[in-house]
Coordinates of C-alpha atoms in Angstrom, one line a residue:
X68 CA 0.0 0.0 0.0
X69 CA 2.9 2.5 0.8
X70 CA 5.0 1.2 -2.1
X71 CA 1.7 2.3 -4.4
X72 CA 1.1 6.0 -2.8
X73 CA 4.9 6.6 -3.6
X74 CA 4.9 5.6 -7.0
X75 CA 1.8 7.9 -7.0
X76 CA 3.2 10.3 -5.8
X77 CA 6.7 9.9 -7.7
X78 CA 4.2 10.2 -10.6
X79 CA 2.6 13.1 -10.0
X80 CA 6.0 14.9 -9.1
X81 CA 7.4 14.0 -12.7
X82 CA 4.2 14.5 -14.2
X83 CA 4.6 18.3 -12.5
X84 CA 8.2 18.6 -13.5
X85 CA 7.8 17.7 -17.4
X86 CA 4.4 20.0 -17.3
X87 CA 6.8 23.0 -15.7
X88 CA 9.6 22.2 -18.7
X89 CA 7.5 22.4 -21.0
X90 CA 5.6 25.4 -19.9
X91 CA 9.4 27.1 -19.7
X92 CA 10.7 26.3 -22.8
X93 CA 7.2 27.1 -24.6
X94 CA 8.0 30.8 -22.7
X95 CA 11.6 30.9 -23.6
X96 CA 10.2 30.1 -28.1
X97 CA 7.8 32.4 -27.6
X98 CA 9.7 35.3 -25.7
X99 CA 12.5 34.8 -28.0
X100 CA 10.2 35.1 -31.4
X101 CA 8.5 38.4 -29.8
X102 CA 11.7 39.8 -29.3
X103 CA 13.0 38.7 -32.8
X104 CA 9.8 40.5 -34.0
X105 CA 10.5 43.8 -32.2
X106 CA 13.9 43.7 -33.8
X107 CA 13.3 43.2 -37.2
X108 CA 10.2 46.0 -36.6
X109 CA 12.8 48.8 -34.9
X110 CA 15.3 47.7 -38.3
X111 CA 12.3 48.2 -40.5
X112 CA 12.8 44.6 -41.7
X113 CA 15.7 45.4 -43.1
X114 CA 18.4 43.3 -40.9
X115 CA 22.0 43.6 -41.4
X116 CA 24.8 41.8 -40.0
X117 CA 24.5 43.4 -36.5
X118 CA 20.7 43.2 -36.7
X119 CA 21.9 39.3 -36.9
X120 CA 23.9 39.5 -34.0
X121 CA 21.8 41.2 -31.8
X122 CA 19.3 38.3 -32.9
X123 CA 21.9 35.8 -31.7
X124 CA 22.6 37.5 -28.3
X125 CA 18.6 37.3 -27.3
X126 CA 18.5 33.8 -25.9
X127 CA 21.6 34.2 -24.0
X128 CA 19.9 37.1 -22.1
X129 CA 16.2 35.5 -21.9
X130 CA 17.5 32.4 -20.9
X131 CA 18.8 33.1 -17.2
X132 CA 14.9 35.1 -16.2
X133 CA 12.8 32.4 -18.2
X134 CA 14.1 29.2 -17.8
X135 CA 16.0 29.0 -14.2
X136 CA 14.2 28.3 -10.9
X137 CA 15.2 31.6 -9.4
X138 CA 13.9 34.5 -11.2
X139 CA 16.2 36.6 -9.0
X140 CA 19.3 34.6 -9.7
X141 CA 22.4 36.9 -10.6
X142 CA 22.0 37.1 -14.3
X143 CA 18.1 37.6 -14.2
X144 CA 19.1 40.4 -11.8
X145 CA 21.5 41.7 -14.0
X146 CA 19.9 41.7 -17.5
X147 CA 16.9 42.9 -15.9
X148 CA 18.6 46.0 -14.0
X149 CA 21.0 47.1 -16.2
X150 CA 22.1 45.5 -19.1
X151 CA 18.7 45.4 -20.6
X152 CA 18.5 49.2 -21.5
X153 CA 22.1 49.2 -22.2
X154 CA 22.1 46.8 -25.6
X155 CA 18.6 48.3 -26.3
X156 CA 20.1 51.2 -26.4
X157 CA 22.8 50.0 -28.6
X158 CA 20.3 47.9 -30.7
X159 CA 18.3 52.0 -31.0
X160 CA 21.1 53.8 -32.0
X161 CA 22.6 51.7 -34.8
X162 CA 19.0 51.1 -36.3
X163 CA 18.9 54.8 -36.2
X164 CA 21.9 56.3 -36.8
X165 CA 24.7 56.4 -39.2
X166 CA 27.6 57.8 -36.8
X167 CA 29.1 57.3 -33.5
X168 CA 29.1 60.1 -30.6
X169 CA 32.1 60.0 -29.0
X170 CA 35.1 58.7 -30.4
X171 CA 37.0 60.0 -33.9
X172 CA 35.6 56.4 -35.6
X173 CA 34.8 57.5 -39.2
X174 CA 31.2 57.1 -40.4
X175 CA 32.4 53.6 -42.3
X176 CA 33.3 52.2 -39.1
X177 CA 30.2 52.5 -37.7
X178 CA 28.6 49.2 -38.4
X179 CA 31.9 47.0 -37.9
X180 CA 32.1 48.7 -34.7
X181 CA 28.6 48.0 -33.9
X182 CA 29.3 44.4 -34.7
X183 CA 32.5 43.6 -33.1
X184 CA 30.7 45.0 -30.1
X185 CA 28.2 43.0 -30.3
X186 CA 30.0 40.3 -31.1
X187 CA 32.0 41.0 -27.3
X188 CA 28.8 40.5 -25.7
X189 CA 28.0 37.2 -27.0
X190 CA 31.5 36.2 -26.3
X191 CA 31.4 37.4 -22.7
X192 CA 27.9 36.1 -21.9
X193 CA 28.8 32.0 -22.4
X194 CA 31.9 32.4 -20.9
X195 CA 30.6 33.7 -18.1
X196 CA 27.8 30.8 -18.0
X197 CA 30.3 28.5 -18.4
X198 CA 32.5 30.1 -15.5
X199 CA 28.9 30.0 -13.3
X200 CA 29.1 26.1 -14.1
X201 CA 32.3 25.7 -13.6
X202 CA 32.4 27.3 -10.1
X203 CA 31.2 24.3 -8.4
X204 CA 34.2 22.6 -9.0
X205 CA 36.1 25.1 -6.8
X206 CA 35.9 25.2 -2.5
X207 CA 33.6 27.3 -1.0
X208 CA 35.1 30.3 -0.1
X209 CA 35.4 31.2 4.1
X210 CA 35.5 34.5 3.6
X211 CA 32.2 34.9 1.9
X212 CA 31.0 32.4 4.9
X213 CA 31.7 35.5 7.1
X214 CA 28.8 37.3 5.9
X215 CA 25.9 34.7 6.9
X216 CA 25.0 35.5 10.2
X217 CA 21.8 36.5 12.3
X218 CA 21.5 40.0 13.9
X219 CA 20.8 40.1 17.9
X220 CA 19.1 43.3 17.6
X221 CA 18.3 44.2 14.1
X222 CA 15.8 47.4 15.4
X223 CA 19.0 48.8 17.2
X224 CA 21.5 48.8 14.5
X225 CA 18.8 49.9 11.8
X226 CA 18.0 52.8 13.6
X227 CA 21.4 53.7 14.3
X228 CA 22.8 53.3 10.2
X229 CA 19.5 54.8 9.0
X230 CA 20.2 58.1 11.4
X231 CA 23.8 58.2 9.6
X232 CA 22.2 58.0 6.3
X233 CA 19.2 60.8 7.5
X234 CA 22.5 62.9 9.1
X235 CA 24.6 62.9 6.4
X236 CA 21.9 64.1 3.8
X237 CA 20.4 66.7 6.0
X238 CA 24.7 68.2 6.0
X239 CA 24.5 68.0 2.0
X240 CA 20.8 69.5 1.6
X241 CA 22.8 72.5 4.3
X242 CA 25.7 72.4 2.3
X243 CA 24.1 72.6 -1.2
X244 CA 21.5 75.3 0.0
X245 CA 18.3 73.3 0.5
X246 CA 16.7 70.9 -1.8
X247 CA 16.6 73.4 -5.2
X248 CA 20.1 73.4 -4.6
X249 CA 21.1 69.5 -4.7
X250 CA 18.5 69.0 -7.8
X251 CA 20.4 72.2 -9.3
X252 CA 23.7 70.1 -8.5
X253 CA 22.3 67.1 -10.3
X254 CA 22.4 68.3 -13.6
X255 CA 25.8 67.9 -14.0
X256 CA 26.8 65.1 -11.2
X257 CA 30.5 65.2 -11.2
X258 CA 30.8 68.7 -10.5
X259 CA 27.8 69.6 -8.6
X260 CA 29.1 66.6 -6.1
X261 CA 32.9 66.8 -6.8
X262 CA 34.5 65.7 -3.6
X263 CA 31.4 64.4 -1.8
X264 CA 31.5 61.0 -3.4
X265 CA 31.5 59.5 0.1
X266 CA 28.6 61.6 1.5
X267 CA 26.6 59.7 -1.5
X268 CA 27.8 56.2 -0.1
X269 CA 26.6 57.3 3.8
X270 CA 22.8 58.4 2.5
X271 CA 23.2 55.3 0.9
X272 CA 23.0 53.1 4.2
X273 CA 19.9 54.3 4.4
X274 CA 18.8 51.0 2.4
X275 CA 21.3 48.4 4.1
X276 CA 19.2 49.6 7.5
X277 CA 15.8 49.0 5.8
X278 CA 17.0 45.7 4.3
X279 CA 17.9 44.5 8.2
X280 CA 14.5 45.3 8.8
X281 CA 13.0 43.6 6.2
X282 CA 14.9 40.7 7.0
X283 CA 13.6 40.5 10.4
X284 CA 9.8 40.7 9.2
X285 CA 9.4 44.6 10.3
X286 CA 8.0 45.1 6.8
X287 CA 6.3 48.3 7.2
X288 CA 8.9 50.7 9.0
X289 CA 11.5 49.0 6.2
X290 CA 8.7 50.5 3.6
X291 CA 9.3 53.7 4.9
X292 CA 13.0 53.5 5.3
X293 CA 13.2 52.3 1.5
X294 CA 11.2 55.4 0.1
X295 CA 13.2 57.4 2.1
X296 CA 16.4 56.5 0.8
X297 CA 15.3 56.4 -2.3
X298 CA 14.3 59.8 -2.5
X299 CA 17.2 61.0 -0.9
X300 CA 19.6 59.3 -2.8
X301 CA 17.8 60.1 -5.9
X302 CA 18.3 63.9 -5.2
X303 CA 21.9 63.2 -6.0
X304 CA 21.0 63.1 -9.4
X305 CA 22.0 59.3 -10.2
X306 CA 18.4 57.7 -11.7
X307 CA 19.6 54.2 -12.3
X308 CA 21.7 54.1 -8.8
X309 CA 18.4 55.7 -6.8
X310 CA 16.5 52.5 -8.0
X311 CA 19.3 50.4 -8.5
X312 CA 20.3 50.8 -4.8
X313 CA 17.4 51.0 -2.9
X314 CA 14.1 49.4 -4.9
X315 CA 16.2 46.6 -6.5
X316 CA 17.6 44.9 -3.5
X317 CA 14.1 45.4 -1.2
X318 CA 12.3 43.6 -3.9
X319 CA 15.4 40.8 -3.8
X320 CA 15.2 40.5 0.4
X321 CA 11.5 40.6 -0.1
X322 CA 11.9 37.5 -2.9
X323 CA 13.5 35.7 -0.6
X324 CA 12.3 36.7 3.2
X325 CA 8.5 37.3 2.6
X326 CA 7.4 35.8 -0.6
X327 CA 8.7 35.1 -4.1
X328 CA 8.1 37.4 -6.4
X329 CA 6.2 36.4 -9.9
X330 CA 7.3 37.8 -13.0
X331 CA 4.4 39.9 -13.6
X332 CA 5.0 41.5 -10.4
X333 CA 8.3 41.9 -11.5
X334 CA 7.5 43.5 -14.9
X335 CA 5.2 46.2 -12.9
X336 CA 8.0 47.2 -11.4
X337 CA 10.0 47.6 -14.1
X338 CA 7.3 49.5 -15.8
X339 CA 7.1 52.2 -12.7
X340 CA 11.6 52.3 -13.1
X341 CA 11.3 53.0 -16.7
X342 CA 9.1 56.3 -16.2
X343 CA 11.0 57.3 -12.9
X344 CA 14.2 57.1 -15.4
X345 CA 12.5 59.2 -18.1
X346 CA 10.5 62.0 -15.5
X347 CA 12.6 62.5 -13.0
X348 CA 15.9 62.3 -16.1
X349 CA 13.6 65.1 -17.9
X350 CA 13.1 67.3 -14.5
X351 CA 16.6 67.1 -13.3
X352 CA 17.7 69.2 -16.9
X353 CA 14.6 71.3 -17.3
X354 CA 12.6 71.5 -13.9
X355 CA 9.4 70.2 -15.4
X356 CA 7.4 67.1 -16.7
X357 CA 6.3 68.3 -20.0
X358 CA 7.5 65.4 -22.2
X359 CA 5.8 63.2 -24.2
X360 CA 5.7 59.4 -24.8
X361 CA 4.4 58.8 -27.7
X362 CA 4.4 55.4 -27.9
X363 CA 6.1 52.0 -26.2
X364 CA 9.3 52.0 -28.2
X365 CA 9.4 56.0 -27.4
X366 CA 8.8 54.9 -23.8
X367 CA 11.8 52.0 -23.7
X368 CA 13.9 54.3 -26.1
X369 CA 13.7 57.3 -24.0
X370 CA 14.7 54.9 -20.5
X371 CA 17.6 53.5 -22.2
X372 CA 19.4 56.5 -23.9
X373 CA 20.2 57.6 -20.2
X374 CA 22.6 54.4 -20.0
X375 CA 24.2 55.6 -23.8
X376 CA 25.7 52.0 -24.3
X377 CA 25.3 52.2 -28.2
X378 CA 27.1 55.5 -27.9
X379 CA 29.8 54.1 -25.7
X380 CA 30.5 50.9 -26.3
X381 CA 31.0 50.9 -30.1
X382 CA 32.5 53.7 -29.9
X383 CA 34.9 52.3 -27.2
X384 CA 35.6 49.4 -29.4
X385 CA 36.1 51.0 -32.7
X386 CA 38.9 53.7 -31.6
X387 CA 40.8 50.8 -30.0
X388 CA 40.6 49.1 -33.3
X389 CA 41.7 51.4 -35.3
X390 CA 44.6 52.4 -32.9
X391 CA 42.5 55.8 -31.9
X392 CA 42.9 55.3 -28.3
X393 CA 45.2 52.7 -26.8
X394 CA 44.3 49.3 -25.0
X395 CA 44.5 49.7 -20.7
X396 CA 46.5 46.2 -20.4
X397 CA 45.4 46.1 -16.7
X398 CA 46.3 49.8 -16.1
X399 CA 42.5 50.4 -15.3
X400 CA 43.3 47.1 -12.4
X401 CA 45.1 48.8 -10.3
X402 CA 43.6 52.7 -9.9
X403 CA 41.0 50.7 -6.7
X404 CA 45.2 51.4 -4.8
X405 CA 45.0 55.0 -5.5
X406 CA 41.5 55.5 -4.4
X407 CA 42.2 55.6 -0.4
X408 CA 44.3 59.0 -1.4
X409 CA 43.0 62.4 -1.1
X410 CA 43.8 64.5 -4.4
X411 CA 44.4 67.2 -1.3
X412 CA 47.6 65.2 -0.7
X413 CA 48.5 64.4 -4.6
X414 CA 47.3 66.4 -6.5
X415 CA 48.3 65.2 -9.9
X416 CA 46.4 62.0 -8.9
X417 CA 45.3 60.5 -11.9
X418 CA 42.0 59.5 -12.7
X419 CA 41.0 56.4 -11.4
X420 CA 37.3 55.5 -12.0
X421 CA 37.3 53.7 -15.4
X422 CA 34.5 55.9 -16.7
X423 CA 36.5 59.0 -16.3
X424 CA 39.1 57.1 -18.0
X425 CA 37.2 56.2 -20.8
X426 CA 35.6 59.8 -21.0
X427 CA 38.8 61.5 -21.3
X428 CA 40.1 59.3 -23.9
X429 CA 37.0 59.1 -26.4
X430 CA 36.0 63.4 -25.3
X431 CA 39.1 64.9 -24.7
X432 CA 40.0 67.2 -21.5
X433 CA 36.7 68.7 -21.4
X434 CA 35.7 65.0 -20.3
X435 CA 32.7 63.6 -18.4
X436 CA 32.3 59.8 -17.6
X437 CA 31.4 57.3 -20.2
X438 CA 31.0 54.0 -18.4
X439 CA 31.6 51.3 -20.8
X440 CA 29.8 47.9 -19.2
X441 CA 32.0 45.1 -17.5
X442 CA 32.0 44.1 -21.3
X443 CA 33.7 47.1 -22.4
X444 CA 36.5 47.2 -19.3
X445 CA 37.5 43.4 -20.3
X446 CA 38.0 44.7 -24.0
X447 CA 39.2 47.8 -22.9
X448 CA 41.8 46.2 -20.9
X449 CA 43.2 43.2 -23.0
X450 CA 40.9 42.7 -26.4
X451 CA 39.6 39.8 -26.9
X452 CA 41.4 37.8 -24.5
X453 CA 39.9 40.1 -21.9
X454 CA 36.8 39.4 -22.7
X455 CA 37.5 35.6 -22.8
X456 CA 39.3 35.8 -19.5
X457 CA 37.1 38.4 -17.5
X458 CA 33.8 36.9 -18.4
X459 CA 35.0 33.4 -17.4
X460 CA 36.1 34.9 -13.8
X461 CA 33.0 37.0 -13.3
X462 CA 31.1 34.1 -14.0
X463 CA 32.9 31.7 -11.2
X464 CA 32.9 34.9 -8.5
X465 CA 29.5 35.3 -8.9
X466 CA 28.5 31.6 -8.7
X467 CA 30.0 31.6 -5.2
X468 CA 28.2 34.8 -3.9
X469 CA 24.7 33.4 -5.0
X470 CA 26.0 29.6 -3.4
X471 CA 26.9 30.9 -0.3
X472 CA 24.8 34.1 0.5
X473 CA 21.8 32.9 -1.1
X474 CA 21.6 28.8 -1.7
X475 CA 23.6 27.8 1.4
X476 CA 21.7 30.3 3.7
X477 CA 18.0 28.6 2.8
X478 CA 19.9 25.8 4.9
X479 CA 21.1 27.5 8.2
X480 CA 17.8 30.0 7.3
X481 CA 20.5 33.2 8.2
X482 CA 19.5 36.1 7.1
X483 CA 22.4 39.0 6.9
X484 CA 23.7 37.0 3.7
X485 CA 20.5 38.0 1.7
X486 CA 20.9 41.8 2.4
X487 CA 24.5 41.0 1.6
X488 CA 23.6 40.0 -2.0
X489 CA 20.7 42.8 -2.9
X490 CA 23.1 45.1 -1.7
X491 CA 26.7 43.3 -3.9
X492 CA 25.3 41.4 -6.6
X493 CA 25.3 43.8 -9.0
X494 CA 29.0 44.8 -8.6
X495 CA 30.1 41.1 -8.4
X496 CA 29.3 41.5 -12.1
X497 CA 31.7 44.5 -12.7
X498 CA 34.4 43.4 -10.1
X499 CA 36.7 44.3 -12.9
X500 CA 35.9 47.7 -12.5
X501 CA 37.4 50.1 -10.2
X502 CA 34.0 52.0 -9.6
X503 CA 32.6 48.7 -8.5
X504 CA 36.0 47.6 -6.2
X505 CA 35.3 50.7 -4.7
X506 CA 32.1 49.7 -3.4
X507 CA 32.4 46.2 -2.4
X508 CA 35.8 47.3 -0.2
X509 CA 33.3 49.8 1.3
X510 CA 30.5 47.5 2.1
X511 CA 32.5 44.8 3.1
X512 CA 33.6 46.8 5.5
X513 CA 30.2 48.2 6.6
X514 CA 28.7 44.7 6.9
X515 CA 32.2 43.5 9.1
X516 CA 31.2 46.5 11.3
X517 CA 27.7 45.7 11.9
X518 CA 28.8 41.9 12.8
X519 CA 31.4 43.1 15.4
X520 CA 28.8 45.3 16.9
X521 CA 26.4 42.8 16.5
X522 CA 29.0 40.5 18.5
X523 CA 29.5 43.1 20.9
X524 CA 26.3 43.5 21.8
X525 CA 25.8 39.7 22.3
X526 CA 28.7 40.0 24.9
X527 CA 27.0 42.8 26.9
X528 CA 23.6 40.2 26.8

């Protein structure tokens, strides 16, 4: 009688599982033949080689949010965040355009340059997949292990990181001359905040204090916290970092704490970034709302010129191929050594955040940052090779965040490991990048803070 209800049950489970493929790979056809559609439609049926290329790319992107278990895995996460505007973008401009914007790449370049570009991309995203299989193979790193624990008392150490975060905007709204004053700032970021880089980073813990909340099932004062933060840090004028580091990783602790997320849900999101990108991009230039959308592509086209990846990239790529610009090879690795040095105490420090460097090269001295993807810094550093080798490491490194923070912690049920990856994930992917080195040292040492407090106040218990 037993033996029968588990070979029912053994049934129905495989009868579930070959229904759920099937469903998923029905999804990933017809998601793929949609966006083949849209393509072709944006090329006016008229496909060249890149239009090819780009056509090639698609399943390698729809892939990771479609078909895996986890619709917040790391590459759903970042395809969906970031890098889905940025080839759109690209995929915009060279159906639309015949030249490049920054750069001295002649007008005949512009489609090889669109294609080897392209081309990058592909490369980087199945070596990447095949460094995220192949990380398995390696041991489980302890340090990463450091970062799973449980808070003692999550309320204290909220309130006391979210008062940092509320102090240190209230001294930059003072210092700027109110409100008017920071938005005024924002139009042109790297001067109006020259200097004040870190003042950015403390408002910022504004969300890693609503995330410990969240965590800890106080979901309503973490609402609050989050929409705080987020208009706070949005005031700084950065559109994709204000919902990129506050929204992004409350819906990733709430996927994983509270309840999974669908994909619909998901998409509504998305919808609500996409017209905070466009509004609040229009009203930080001309102090006003009056634009129109007159249509969906206007909509997605409008979002993803603020990333300008098809006016970067390309053009990235075709000056170092035609010997324009010269490759990094691994300058661009070390600048994270300079960072820790005041420009007060050198002050022919060079420029070390790779988008300045990028800037200058493709602009000239009347620069402003051009940040080129974690595709674009591999190439940018070593060519191909780069690419090859980069994307492959990415790929392992961020296999062993997602295993330990995320996969090993639904075992032990800790909880600080999740706010952990909402908070890191996304510059796991450019850990290349000195931008993004920047910010994990920073956090790392935030989160190895909050544990020795944490174990401090365990003691006093």
């Amino acid at each position: 009688m037993n033996k029968r209800i588990s070979q029912n049950l053994n049934y129905k489970k495989n009868t579930y599982i070959s229904t759920k493929i099937l469903l998923q790979s029905l999804a990933f056809i017809l998601i793929n033949m949609l966006i083949y559609f849209y393509i072709l439609y944006l090329y006016d049926f008229q496909p060249n080689v890149v239009t090819l290329l780009f056509l090639l790319l698609t399943p390698l992107l729809v892939y990771p949010v479609i078909v895996t278990k986890d619709i917040m895995n790391p590459f759903s996460i970042f395809i969906i965040s970031s890098q889905s505007l940025f080839i759109y973008n690209m995929i915009d401009v060279n159906a639309n355009k015949t030249f490049l914007r920054y750069g001295s790449v002649h007008r005949e370049y512009f489609n090889i340059s669109f294609a080897y570009s392209v081309l990058i991309i592909i490369i980087w995203y199945i070596v990447a997949y095949s460094g995220y299989n192949y990380a398995d193979r390696f041991k489980t790193s302890n340090f990463l292990t450091k970062f799973n624990f449980t808070l003692d008392n999550p309320k204290l150490i909220a309130i006391g990181i979210f008062l940092i975060s509320i102090l240190s905007f209230i001294y930059t709204v003072a210092d700027k001359g109110g409100i008017s004053g920071m938005i005024l700032s924002s139009q042109n970021r790297v001067e109006g905040f020259s200097g004040q880089v870190y003042l950015i980073k403390l408002v910022s813990l504004g969300t890693v204090s609503s995330l410990i909340l969240l965590v800890h099932n106080y979901k309503k004062i973490s609402f609050i916290m989050i929409i705080i933060t987020f208009f706070m840090v949005s005031l700084f004028g950065g559109r994709g970092a204000a919902f990129g580091g506050s929204i992004l990783p409350y819906v990733i602790c709430y996927h994983y704490r509270i309840r999974r997320i669908k994909i619909i849900e998901l998409a509504f999101i998305g919808g609500i970034a996409l017209l905070f990108i466009i509004y609040y991009g229009h009203y930080r230039l001309y102090q006003n709302f009056n634009i129109e959308l007159e249509s969906f592509t206007n909509i997605i086209s409008n979002a993803a010129a603020s990333t300008q990846g098809g006016d970067i990239l390309p053009a990235l790529v075709g000056s170092l191929r035609t010997g324009n610009i010269p490759y990094s090879k691994g300058r661009t690795l070390l600048n994270v050594f300079f960072a820790p040095i005041p420009r007060t105490l050198w002050a022919n420090k060079p420029i070390i955040d790779e988008t300045g460097v990028i800037g200058k090269l493709l602009i000239g001295k009347d620069f402003w940052g051009l940040p080129p993807g974690t595709y674009g810094i591999a190439y940018f550093n070593f060519g191909i090779i780069g690419v090859i080798m980069f994307g492959f490491i990415t790929g392992i490194f961020v296999r062993q965040v997602y295993k330990i923070l995320i996969l090993k912690r639904e075992q032990t049920n800790e909880s600080f490991g999740v706010v952990v990856y909402a908070i890191l994930i996304g510059s796991v992917f450019n850990i290349f990048s000195t931008s993004a080195q920047i910010n994990i040292i920073w956090y790392g040492i935030t989160f190895l803070l909050i544990k020795y407090i944490n174990k401090i106040k365990f003691r006093i218990k």
